[in-house]
Short mmCIF file of C-alpha atoms in Angstrom, two decimals:
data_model
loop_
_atom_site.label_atom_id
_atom_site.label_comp_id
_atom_site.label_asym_id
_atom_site.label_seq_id
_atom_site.Cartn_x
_atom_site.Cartn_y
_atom_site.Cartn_z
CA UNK A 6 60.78 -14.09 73.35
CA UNK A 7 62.59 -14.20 76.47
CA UNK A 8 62.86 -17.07 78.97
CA UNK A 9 59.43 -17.84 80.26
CA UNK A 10 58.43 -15.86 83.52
CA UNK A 11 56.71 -18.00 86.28
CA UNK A 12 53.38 -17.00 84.95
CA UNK A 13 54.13 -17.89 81.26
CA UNK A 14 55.37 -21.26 82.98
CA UNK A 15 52.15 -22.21 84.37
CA UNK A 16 50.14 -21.28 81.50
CA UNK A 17 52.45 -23.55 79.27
CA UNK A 18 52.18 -26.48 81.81
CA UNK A 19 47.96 -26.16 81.84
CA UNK A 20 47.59 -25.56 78.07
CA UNK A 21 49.51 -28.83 77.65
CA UNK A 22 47.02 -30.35 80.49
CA UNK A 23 43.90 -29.14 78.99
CA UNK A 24 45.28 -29.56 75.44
CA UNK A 25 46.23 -33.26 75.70
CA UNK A 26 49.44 -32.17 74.68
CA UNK A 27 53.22 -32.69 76.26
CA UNK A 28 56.73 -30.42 76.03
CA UNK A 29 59.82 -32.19 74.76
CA UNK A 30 62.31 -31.77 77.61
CA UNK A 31 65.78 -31.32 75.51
CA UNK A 32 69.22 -32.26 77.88
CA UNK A 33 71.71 -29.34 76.99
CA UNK A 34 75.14 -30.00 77.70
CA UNK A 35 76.90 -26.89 75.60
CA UNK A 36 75.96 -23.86 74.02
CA UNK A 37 75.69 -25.17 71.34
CA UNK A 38 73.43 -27.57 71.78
CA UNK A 39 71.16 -25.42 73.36
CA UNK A 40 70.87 -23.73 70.30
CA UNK A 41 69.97 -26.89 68.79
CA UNK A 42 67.20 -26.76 71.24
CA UNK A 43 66.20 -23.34 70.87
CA UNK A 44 66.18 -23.90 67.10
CA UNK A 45 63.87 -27.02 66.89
CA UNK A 46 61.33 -25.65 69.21
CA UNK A 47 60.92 -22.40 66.65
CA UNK A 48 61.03 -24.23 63.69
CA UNK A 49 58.12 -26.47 65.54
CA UNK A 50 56.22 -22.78 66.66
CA UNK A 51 56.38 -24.71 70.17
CA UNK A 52 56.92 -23.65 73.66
CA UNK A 53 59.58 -26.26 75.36
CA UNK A 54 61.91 -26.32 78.17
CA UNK A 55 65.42 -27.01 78.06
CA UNK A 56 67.11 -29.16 80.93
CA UNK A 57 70.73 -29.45 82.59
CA UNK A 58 71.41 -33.02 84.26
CA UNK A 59 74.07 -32.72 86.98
CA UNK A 60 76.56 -34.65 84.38
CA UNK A 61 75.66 -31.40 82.12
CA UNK A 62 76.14 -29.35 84.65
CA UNK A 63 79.42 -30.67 85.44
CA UNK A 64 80.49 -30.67 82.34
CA UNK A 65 79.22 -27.51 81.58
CA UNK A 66 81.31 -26.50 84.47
CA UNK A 67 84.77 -27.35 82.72
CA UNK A 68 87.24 -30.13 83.49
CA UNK A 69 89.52 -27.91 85.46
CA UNK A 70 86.86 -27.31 88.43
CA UNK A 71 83.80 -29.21 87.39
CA UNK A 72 81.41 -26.92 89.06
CA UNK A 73 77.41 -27.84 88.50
CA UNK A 74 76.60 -24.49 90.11
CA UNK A 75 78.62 -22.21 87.63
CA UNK A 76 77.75 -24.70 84.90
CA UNK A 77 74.19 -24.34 84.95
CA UNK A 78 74.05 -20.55 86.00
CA UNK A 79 76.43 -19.81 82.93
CA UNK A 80 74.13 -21.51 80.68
CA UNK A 81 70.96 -20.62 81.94
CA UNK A 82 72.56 -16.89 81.53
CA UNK A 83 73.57 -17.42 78.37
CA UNK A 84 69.94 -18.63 77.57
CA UNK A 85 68.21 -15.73 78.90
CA UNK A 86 70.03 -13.38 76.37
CA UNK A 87 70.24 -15.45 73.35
CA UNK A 88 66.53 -17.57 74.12
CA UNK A 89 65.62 -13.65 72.92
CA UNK A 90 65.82 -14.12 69.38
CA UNK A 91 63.59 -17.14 69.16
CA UNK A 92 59.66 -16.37 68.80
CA UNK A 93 58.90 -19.26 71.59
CA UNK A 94 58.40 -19.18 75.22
CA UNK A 95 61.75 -21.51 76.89
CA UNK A 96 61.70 -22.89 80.24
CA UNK A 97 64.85 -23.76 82.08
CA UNK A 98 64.63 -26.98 84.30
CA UNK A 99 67.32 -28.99 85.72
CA UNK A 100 66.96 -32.76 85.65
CA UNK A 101 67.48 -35.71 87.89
CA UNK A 102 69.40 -34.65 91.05
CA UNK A 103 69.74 -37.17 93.97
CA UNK A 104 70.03 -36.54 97.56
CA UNK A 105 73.97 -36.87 97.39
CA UNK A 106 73.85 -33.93 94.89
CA UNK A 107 71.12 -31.34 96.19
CA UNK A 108 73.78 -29.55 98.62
CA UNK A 109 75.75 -28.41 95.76
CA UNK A 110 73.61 -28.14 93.29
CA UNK A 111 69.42 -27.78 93.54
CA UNK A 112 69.54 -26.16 96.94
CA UNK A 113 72.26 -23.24 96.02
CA UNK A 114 70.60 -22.78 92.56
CA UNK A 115 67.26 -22.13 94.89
CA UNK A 116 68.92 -19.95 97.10
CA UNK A 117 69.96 -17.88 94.16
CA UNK A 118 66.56 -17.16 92.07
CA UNK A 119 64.94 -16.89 95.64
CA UNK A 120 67.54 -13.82 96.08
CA UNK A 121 66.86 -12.91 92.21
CA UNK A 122 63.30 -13.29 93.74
CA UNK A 123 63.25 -11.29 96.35
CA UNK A 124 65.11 -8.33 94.39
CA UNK A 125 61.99 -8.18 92.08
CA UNK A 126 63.32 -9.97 89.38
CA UNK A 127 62.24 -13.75 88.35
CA UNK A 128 63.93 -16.82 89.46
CA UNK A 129 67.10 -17.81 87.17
CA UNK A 130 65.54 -21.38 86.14
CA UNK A 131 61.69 -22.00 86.37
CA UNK A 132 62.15 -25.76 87.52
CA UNK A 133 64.19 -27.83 89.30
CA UNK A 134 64.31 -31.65 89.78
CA UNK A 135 64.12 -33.47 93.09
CA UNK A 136 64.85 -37.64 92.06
CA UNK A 137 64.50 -39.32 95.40
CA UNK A 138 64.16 -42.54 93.63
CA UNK A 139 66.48 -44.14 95.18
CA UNK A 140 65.19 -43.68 98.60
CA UNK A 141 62.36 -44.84 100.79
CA UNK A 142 58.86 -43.29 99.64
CA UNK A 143 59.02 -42.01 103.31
CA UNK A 144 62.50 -40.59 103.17
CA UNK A 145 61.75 -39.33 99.46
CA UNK A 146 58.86 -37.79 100.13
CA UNK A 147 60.34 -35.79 103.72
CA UNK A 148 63.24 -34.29 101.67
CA UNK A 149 60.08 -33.13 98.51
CA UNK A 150 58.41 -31.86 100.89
CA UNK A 151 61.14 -29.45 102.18
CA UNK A 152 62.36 -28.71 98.85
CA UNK A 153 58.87 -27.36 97.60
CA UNK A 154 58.64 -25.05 100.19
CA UNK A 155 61.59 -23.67 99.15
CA UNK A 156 60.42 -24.07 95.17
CA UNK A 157 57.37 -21.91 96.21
CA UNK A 158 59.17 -19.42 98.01
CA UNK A 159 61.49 -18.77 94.79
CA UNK A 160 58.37 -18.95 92.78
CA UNK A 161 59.85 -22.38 90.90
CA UNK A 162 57.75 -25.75 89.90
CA UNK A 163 59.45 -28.83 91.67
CA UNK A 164 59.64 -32.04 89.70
CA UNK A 165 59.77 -35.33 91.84
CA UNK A 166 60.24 -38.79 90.74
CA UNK A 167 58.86 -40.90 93.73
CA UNK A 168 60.03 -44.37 92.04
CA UNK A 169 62.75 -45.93 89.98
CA UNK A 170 62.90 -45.52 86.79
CA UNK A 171 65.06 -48.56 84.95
CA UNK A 172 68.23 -48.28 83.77
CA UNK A 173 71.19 -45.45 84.47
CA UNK A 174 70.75 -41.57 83.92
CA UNK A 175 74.18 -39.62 85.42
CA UNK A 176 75.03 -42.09 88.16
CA UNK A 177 71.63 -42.75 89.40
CA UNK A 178 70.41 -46.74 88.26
CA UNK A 179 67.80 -48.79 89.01
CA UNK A 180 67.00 -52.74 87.29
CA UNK A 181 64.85 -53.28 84.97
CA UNK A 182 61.86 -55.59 86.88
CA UNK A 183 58.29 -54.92 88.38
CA UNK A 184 59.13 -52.11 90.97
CA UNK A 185 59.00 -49.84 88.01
CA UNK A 186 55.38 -49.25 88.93
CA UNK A 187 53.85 -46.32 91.04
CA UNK A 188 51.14 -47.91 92.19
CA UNK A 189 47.70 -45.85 93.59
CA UNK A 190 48.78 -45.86 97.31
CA UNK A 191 52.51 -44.72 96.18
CA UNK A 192 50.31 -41.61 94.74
CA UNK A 193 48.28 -41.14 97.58
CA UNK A 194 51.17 -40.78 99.82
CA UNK A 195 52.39 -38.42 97.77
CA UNK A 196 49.22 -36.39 97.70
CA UNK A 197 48.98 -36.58 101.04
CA UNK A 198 52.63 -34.99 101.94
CA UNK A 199 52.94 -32.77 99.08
CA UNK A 200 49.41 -31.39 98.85
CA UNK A 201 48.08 -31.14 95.05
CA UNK A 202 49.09 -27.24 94.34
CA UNK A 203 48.31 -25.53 97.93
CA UNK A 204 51.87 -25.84 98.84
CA UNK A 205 53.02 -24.97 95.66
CA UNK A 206 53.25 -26.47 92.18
CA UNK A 207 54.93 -30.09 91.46
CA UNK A 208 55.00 -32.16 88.37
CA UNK A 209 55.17 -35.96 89.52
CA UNK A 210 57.41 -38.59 87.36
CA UNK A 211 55.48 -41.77 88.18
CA UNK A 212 56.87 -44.99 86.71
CA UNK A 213 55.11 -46.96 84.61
CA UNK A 214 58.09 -49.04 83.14
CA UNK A 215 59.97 -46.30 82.25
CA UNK A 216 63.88 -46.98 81.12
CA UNK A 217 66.32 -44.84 80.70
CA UNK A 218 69.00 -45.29 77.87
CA UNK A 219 68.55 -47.09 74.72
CA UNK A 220 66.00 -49.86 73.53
CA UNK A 221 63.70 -50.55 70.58
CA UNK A 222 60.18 -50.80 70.68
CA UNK A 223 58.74 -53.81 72.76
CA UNK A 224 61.99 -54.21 74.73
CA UNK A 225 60.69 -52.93 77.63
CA UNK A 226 56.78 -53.33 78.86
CA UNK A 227 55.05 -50.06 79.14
CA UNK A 228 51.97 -49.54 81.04
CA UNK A 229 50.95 -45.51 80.06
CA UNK A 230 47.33 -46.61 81.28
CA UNK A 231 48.54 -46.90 84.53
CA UNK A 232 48.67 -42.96 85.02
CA UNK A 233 45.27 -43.08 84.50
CA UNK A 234 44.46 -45.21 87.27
CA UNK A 235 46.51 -43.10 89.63
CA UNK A 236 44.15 -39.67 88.66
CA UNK A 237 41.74 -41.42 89.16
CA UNK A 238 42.76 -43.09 92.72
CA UNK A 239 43.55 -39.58 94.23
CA UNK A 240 41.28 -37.59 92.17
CA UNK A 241 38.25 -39.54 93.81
CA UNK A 242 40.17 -38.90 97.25
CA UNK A 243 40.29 -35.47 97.12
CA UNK A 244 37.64 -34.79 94.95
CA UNK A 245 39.31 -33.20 92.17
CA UNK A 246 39.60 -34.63 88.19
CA UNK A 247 43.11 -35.21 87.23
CA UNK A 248 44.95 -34.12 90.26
CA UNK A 249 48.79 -35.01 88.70
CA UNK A 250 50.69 -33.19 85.73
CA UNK A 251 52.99 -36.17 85.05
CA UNK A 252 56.47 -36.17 83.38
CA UNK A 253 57.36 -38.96 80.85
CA UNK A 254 61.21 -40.39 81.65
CA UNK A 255 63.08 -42.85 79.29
CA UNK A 256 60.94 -42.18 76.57
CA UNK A 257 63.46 -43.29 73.84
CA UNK A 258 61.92 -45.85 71.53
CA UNK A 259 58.15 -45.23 72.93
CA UNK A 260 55.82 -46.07 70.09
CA UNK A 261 53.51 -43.36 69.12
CA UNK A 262 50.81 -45.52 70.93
CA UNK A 263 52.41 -45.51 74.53
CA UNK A 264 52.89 -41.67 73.88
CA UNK A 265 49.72 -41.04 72.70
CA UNK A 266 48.20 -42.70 75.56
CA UNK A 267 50.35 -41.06 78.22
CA UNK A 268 49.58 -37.56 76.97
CA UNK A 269 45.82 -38.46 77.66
CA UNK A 270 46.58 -39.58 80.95
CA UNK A 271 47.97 -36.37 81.88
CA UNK A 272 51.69 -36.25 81.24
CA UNK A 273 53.15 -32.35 80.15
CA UNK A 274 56.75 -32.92 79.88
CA UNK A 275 58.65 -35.84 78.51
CA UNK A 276 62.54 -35.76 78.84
CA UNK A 277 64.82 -36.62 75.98
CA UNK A 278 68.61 -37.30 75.82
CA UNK A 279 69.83 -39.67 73.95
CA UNK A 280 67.75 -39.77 70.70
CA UNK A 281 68.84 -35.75 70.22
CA UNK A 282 72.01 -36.86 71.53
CA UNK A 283 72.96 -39.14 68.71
CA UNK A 284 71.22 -36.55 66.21
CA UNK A 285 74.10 -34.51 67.45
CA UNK A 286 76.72 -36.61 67.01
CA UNK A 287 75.79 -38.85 63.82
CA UNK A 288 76.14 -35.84 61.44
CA UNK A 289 79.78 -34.78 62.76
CA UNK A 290 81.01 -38.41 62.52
CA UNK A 291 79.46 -38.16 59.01
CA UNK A 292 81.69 -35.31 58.12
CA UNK A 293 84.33 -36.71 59.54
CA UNK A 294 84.19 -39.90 57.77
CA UNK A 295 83.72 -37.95 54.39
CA UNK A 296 86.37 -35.78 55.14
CA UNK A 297 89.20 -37.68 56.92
CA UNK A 298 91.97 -36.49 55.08
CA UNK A 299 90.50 -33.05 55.57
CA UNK A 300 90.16 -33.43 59.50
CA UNK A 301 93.31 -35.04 59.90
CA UNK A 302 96.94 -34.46 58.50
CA UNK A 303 97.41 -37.70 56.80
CA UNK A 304 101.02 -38.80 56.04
CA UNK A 305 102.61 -35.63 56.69
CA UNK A 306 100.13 -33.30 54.95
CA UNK A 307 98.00 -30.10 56.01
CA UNK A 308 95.20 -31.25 56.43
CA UNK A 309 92.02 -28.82 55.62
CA UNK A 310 91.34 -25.59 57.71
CA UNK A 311 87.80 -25.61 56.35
CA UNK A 312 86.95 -28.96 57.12
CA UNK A 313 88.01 -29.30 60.95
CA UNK A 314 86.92 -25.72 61.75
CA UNK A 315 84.57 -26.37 64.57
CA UNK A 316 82.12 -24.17 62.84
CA UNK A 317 81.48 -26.75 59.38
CA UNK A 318 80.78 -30.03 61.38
CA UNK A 319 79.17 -27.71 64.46
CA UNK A 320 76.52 -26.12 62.13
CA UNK A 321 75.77 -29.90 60.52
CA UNK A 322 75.76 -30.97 64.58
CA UNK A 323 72.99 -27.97 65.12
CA UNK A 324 70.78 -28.70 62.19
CA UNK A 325 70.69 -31.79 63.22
CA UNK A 326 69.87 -32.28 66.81
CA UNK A 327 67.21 -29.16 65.82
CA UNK A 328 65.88 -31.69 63.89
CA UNK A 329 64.90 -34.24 66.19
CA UNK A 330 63.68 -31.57 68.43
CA UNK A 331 61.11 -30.84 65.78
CA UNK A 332 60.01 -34.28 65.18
CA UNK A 333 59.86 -34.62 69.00
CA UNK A 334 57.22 -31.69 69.16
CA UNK A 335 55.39 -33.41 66.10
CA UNK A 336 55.26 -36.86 68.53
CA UNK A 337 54.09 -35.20 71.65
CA UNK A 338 51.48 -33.02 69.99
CA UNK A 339 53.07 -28.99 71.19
CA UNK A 340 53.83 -28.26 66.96
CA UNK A 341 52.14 -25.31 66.66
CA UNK A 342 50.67 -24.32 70.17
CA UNK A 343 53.10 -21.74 70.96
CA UNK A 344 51.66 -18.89 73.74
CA UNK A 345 53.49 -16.15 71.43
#
């Protein structure tokens, strides 16, 4: 199937809603690992959405110029052609982008699927991420505000994070400690600047302890139930059940319990980096460790072709990462509940 058109998008995102269900949301930094990606999510029969981070972008870029723009157009190019062969429906997001970033990258990447737009094709990526968290709720909020208007123009879904989450995610960190709490007027305010779809469609990262990076289980004090209290604070506002469609950030080393509960409190997309990261990377080191005097010429030898082609560790790399995808989609309940 190809990428997923605007319309496929919003079904995904209310199935998920209605179906108590969430999409893994898999950082791509090559081709290859979007492949990965693409893999895990058919070998799941899930829907999913694959994400550039500015850092990806960059690096997708090259280290000559280290353009985000080309970086994630080239990929997200790529992905429409090969996404194709897969019998799952892909969305294309790009994740956390601060305010020092948007002018060269979310805001020319709008410009250009609102002039794919407006030639009667669909936008180029079907999300885009706004991360204000490092700025005044009032400041944050003025800059969302402008940027869906130009989401809903290009037919995209914003995502907004309106407050820290801990920890460090491509240049952007906040501490660990109790300001990693949306609390119900935090949402309001947001409701009440961003509307709750009439301006156009937003998923909201709240924080409810969220870290980014790498911890165990009970390193870091989750509150999931929280989210419920915030649909329930604006819902009874304006009068409508379950106003948010939340997003799940630093999710690595969630129990299944803090997941589970989030996914009934409304969250649709949960981001994940470095658990498929390391799935990545733990099977080439493998290789390599196996195969040392294969990779390397040892004491004047030839080494082995076979062993430090690209392709042998890249397909072990692949399988891997694809993996974890798979497990992810097992964890967040989308196995199975493919549109196709």
């Amino acid at each position: 199937m190809p990428i997923a058109t605007p319309e496929v998008y919003n079904e995904m995102l209310d199935r998920a809603k209605a179906g108590s269900f969430a999409y893994p949301a898999i950082n791509v930094t090559s081709t290859q690992t979007l492949h990965a990606a693409l893999r895990g999510f058919a070998e799941a029969e899930s829907d999913g959405i694959v994400q550039i981070s500015t850092g990806g972008a960059e690096f997708l870029g090259g280290q000559y110029a280290k353009d985000m723009v080309s970086g994630a157009r080239a990929l997200a190019e790529f992905a429409h052609i090969v996404a194709e062969k897969y019998p799952v429906n892909i969305a294309l997001h790009t994740d956390h982008c601060p305010k020092d970033k948007l002018d060269g990258y979310v805001r020319p990447l709008l410009a250009l699927s609102k002039e794919r737009v407006d030639a009667g094709q669909n936008p180029l990526f079907q999300s885009h991420m706004w991360d204000g968290s490092a700025e005044t709720l009032h400041d944050n909020l003025a800059v969302a505000e402008e940027l869906l208007a130009l989401a809903a123009a290009a037919r995209i879904v914003l995502e907004v994070e309106i407050t820290p989450t801990g920890g460090e995610e491509d240049g952007v960190s906040h501490e660990i400690n109790d300001k990693l709490y949306t609390t119900v007027e935090d949402a309001l305010r947001t409701a009440e600047a961003l509307g709750l779809g009439e301006k156009g469609r937003y998923l909201l990262a709240a924080s409810f302890g969220n870290v980014h990076g790498v911890y165990k289980p009970g390193n870091v004090v989750l509150r999931p139930d929280l989210l419920k209290d915030l649909q329930e604070g604006v819902g009874a506002r304006y009068g409508k059940e379950s106003p948010f469609d939340f997003v799940f950030h630093g999710g690595s080393g969630s129990t299944q319990e803090e997941i589970s509960t989030a996914l009934e409190n409304g969250v649709v997309k949960m981001n994940l980096d470095t658990d498929t990261q390391y799935a990545f990377t733990r099977p080439i080191v493998d290789h390599a460790f196996r195969n040392y005097d294969g990779v390397l010429k040892v004491d004047g030898e030839v080494g082995n072709k076979k062993v430090y082609d690209p392709r042998s560790w890249g397909k072990l790399a692949e399988a891997g990462m694809a993996e974890r995808v798979t497990k992810a989609c097992a964890d967040l309940r989308s196995t199975g509940t493919s549109l196709k």
